[in-house]
Amino acid sequence: MSGPKQTKVVSIEDKIPELKKYKEKVRKRKLYSLLASFFFLILIVLFFISPFSRVDEVKIVDNKRLAKEDVVKLSGIGPQESIFKIKTAKVKKTLEKSPLIESVKINRKGINDYEIKVVESQPVAYMSTKKGYIPLLETGYLDESDVSKYPLGNAPILIGFENNTKVLSELGKQLEKTSSEIRNSMSEIIFKPESLNKKRLNVYMNDGFKVVIAINKFAENFKIYPSIIGQVKDGSTGVIDLEVGAFYQSYYNENKKISKKESN
């Protein structure tokens, strides 16, 4: 019979070289890790003090009426500002608070360049003043910084709105809701308040009709304008009252009634 299986005994002298090699590997690994962390920190510090960590260029795109400098100033992005301080969501919110701007889109280009795409608030009418024509924007803001000698495009002319900022603001928003086709067919909008209607307007159309309407129902009631003039078959023009319901009175019949009264 074979005897019991004997276990090989390794002396401590044999283990020492292996322990030394293991400890050496651990020491080198720690050293490499420490050096890597150190160099990484150095790179971070170098980046922070380098020009790459600061805004190089802010490019403004699609601006027409607004100057690039004004948009950059409004954005709050200063020259050579740290890119880590810039929060694009905050910049977007700040810019879109301006009545001159409808919306913006901000893109980061490369490491430290920014591109701001601007959708400007468009003029929906022009107010006639002694200085010239001032645009009323779709946000309801009267941009007095932009005075032109002549109105641009087919926007209607506003008359009688001096010192009526609140009324102008409401009208601008109503005109923005009105279809561009109907809006561009308007020639003049005259503010004609009366005791029963403090926000009454007389709107003179390019096709010869006159529309009497209230500001608060402007966009909604003007929707039926094409339908009304489409029913006028005799080629005449006249007054369309859209204050309450819809009523049409031709200039011919109106003049005829006046003549009858005068003859009596």
Coordinates of C-alpha atoms in Angstrom, one line a residue:
M1 CA 0.0 0.0 0.0
S2 CA 1.1 3.5 -0.8
G3 CA 1.7 5.9 2.0
P4 CA -0.1 9.2 2.6
K5 CA 0.3 12.0 0.0
Q6 CA 2.9 14.5 1.1
T7 CA 2.4 18.3 0.7
K8 CA 5.3 20.2 -0.8
V9 CA 6.6 22.7 1.6
V10 CA 7.9 26.1 0.2
S11 CA 10.4 27.8 2.4
I12 CA 10.1 31.5 3.2
E13 CA 13.4 32.0 1.4
D14 CA 11.8 30.8 -1.9
K15 CA 8.8 33.2 -1.4
I16 CA 10.8 36.4 -0.8
P17 CA 11.8 37.0 -4.5
E18 CA 8.2 36.6 -5.6
L19 CA 7.0 39.0 -2.9
K20 CA 9.6 41.5 -3.9
K21 CA 8.4 41.3 -7.6
Y22 CA 4.8 41.8 -6.5
K23 CA 5.6 44.7 -4.3
E24 CA 7.6 46.3 -7.1
K25 CA 4.7 46.0 -9.5
V26 CA 2.3 47.5 -7.0
R27 CA 4.7 50.4 -6.4
K28 CA 5.2 51.1 -10.1
R29 CA 1.4 50.9 -10.7
K30 CA 0.9 53.5 -7.9
L31 CA 3.7 55.7 -9.3
Y32 CA 2.3 55.6 -12.9
S33 CA -1.2 56.4 -11.6
L34 CA 0.1 59.3 -9.6
L35 CA 2.1 60.7 -12.5
A36 CA -0.9 60.3 -14.9
S37 CA -3.1 62.2 -12.4
F38 CA -0.4 64.9 -12.1
F39 CA 0.0 65.4 -15.8
F40 CA -3.8 65.4 -16.2
L41 CA -4.0 68.2 -13.7
I42 CA -1.2 70.1 -15.5
L43 CA -3.1 69.8 -18.8
I44 CA -6.3 71.1 -17.1
V45 CA -4.5 74.1 -15.7
L46 CA -2.8 74.8 -19.0
F47 CA -6.2 74.6 -20.8
F48 CA -7.8 77.0 -18.2
I49 CA -5.0 79.6 -18.8
S50 CA -4.9 79.1 -22.5
P51 CA -6.9 81.1 -25.1
F52 CA -8.9 78.0 -25.9
S53 CA -10.8 78.3 -22.6
R54 CA -12.1 81.7 -23.6
V55 CA -14.7 82.8 -26.2
D56 CA -13.0 83.6 -29.5
E57 CA -15.9 84.6 -31.7
V58 CA -19.6 85.0 -31.5
K59 CA -21.2 84.8 -34.9
I60 CA -24.7 86.3 -35.5
V61 CA -26.7 84.7 -38.3
D62 CA -29.9 85.8 -40.1
N63 CA -30.0 89.2 -38.5
K64 CA -31.3 91.9 -40.8
R65 CA -32.7 94.8 -38.8
L66 CA -30.6 94.1 -35.7
A67 CA -26.8 94.9 -35.6
K68 CA -24.5 92.1 -34.7
E69 CA -23.0 94.2 -31.9
D70 CA -26.4 94.8 -30.3
V71 CA -27.3 91.0 -30.3
V72 CA -23.9 90.2 -28.8
K73 CA -24.3 92.8 -26.1
L74 CA -27.8 91.7 -25.4
S75 CA -26.6 88.0 -25.1
G76 CA -24.3 89.0 -22.2
I77 CA -21.4 87.0 -23.8
G78 CA -18.4 89.3 -23.2
P79 CA -15.2 89.2 -25.2
Q80 CA -12.7 86.6 -23.9
E81 CA -15.2 85.3 -21.4
S82 CA -14.6 81.9 -20.0
I83 CA -16.6 79.2 -21.9
F84 CA -17.3 77.5 -18.6
K85 CA -19.4 80.5 -17.5
I86 CA -21.6 80.4 -20.5
K87 CA -25.0 78.7 -20.1
T88 CA -26.6 78.6 -23.6
A89 CA -30.1 78.0 -22.1
K90 CA -29.8 81.2 -20.1
V91 CA -28.4 83.1 -23.0
K92 CA -31.4 82.0 -25.2
K93 CA -33.9 83.0 -22.5
T94 CA -32.3 86.4 -22.1
L95 CA -32.3 87.1 -25.9
E96 CA -35.9 85.9 -26.3
K97 CA -37.1 88.4 -23.6
S98 CA -36.3 91.2 -26.1
P99 CA -39.4 92.4 -28.0
L100 CA -37.1 92.8 -31.0
I101 CA -36.4 89.0 -31.2
E102 CA -38.9 86.3 -31.8
S103 CA -36.6 83.3 -31.2
V104 CA -32.9 82.2 -31.2
K105 CA -30.9 79.1 -31.6
I106 CA -27.4 78.8 -30.2
N107 CA -24.8 76.4 -31.4
R108 CA -21.3 75.9 -30.2
K109 CA -18.7 75.7 -33.0
G110 CA -15.5 74.0 -32.2
I111 CA -14.0 74.6 -28.8
N112 CA -14.6 78.3 -28.1
D113 CA -16.8 79.7 -30.9
Y114 CA -20.5 80.3 -30.8
E115 CA -23.2 80.8 -33.5
I116 CA -26.4 82.6 -32.6
K117 CA -29.2 82.2 -35.2
V118 CA -31.7 85.0 -34.8
V119 CA -35.4 85.1 -35.9
E120 CA -36.3 88.8 -35.6
S121 CA -39.7 90.2 -34.7
Q122 CA -41.2 91.5 -38.0
P123 CA -43.0 94.8 -38.5
V124 CA -46.7 94.4 -39.0
A125 CA -47.5 98.1 -39.4
Y126 CA -45.8 101.5 -39.4
M127 CA -46.8 104.5 -37.3
S128 CA -46.6 107.8 -39.1
T129 CA -44.9 110.5 -37.1
K130 CA -43.1 113.9 -37.7
K131 CA -39.8 112.1 -37.6
G132 CA -40.8 109.4 -40.1
Y133 CA -42.2 106.0 -40.0
I134 CA -41.7 103.8 -36.9
P135 CA -42.3 100.0 -37.1
L136 CA -44.8 98.3 -34.9
L137 CA -43.5 94.8 -34.4
E138 CA -45.5 91.5 -34.1
T139 CA -44.7 91.4 -30.4
G140 CA -46.6 94.7 -30.0
Y141 CA -43.5 96.7 -29.5
L142 CA -43.1 100.1 -31.2
D143 CA -39.4 100.2 -32.2
E144 CA -38.6 103.9 -31.9
S145 CA -34.9 103.3 -32.5
D146 CA -35.7 102.3 -36.1
V147 CA -37.2 105.4 -37.9
S148 CA -37.3 105.3 -41.7
K149 CA -38.3 107.9 -44.3
Y150 CA -40.7 105.5 -46.0
P151 CA -42.6 102.5 -44.7
L152 CA -41.1 99.2 -45.9
G153 CA -43.1 96.5 -47.7
N154 CA -46.9 96.4 -47.7
A155 CA -47.6 96.9 -44.0
P156 CA -50.4 99.3 -43.1
I157 CA -49.9 102.9 -41.8
L158 CA -51.1 103.7 -38.3
I159 CA -52.7 107.1 -37.6
G160 CA -53.9 108.6 -34.4
F161 CA -52.1 106.2 -32.0
E162 CA -49.7 108.8 -30.4
N163 CA -49.3 108.2 -26.6
N164 CA -51.3 105.0 -26.8
T165 CA -48.6 102.4 -26.1
K166 CA -51.1 99.9 -24.5
V167 CA -53.4 100.1 -27.5
L168 CA -50.5 99.7 -30.0
S169 CA -49.2 96.7 -28.1
E170 CA -52.6 95.0 -28.3
L171 CA -53.0 95.9 -32.0
G172 CA -49.5 94.6 -32.9
K173 CA -50.3 91.2 -31.4
Q174 CA -53.7 91.1 -33.2
L175 CA -52.0 92.0 -36.5
E176 CA -49.6 89.1 -36.0
K177 CA -52.5 86.7 -35.7
T178 CA -54.1 88.2 -38.9
S179 CA -53.2 86.4 -42.1
S180 CA -50.4 88.2 -44.1
E181 CA -52.7 88.3 -47.2
I182 CA -55.4 90.3 -45.3
R183 CA -52.8 92.4 -43.5
N184 CA -51.0 93.4 -46.7
S185 CA -54.3 94.5 -48.2
M186 CA -54.7 97.1 -45.5
S187 CA -53.7 100.7 -46.4
E188 CA -54.4 102.7 -43.2
I189 CA -55.5 101.9 -39.6
I190 CA -57.0 104.9 -37.8
F191 CA -57.7 104.9 -34.1
K192 CA -61.2 106.2 -33.7
P193 CA -62.4 105.6 -30.1
E194 CA -65.9 106.6 -29.0
S195 CA -67.9 106.4 -25.9
L196 CA -69.3 102.9 -26.5
N197 CA -66.1 101.5 -27.9
K198 CA -62.8 102.9 -26.6
K199 CA -60.8 100.6 -29.0
R200 CA -62.6 101.3 -32.2
L201 CA -60.7 101.3 -35.5
N202 CA -61.3 102.5 -39.0
V203 CA -59.3 100.3 -41.4
Y204 CA -59.0 101.5 -45.0
M205 CA -58.3 98.7 -47.5
N206 CA -56.4 98.9 -50.7
D207 CA -59.5 97.7 -52.6
G208 CA -61.5 100.7 -51.5
F209 CA -63.5 99.3 -48.6
K210 CA -63.6 100.7 -45.1
V211 CA -63.8 98.3 -42.2
V212 CA -65.0 99.4 -38.7
I213 CA -63.7 97.0 -36.1
A214 CA -62.7 96.7 -32.4
I215 CA -59.1 95.9 -31.5
N216 CA -59.9 93.0 -29.1
K217 CA -61.7 91.1 -32.0
F218 CA -59.5 92.3 -34.8
A219 CA -57.9 89.0 -36.0
E220 CA -60.9 86.9 -35.4
N221 CA -63.5 89.2 -37.1
F222 CA -61.2 90.0 -40.1
K223 CA -61.3 86.3 -41.1
I224 CA -64.7 86.8 -42.8
Y225 CA -63.5 89.9 -44.8
P226 CA -62.7 88.0 -48.0
S227 CA -66.1 86.3 -47.8
I228 CA -68.0 89.6 -47.4
I229 CA -66.3 91.4 -50.3
G230 CA -66.8 88.2 -52.4
Q231 CA -70.6 88.8 -52.1
V232 CA -70.4 92.3 -53.5
K233 CA -71.2 91.6 -57.1
D234 CA -71.9 95.1 -58.5
G235 CA -68.4 96.3 -58.2
S236 CA -69.2 98.9 -55.6
T237 CA -67.3 99.6 -52.4
G238 CA -68.4 100.7 -49.0
V239 CA -68.3 100.3 -45.2
I240 CA -68.1 96.9 -43.6
D241 CA -68.9 97.1 -39.9
L242 CA -67.4 94.1 -38.0
E243 CA -67.8 95.5 -34.5
V244 CA -70.8 93.3 -33.7
G245 CA -71.6 90.7 -36.3
A246 CA -71.2 91.9 -39.9
F247 CA -72.9 94.7 -41.8
Y248 CA -72.2 96.2 -45.2
Q249 CA -73.3 99.6 -46.5
S250 CA -72.1 100.6 -50.0
Y251 CA -70.9 104.2 -50.5
Y252 CA -73.5 104.5 -53.3
N253 CA -76.5 103.7 -51.1
E254 CA -75.2 105.8 -48.3
N255 CA -74.8 108.8 -50.6
K256 CA -78.3 108.2 -52.0
K257 CA -79.8 108.2 -48.6
I258 CA -78.1 111.5 -47.7
S259 CA -79.4 113.0 -51.0
K260 CA -83.0 112.0 -50.0
K261 CA -82.6 113.6 -46.6
E262 CA -81.2 116.8 -48.1
S263 CA -84.1 117.0 -50.7
N264 CA -86.7 116.8 -47.9

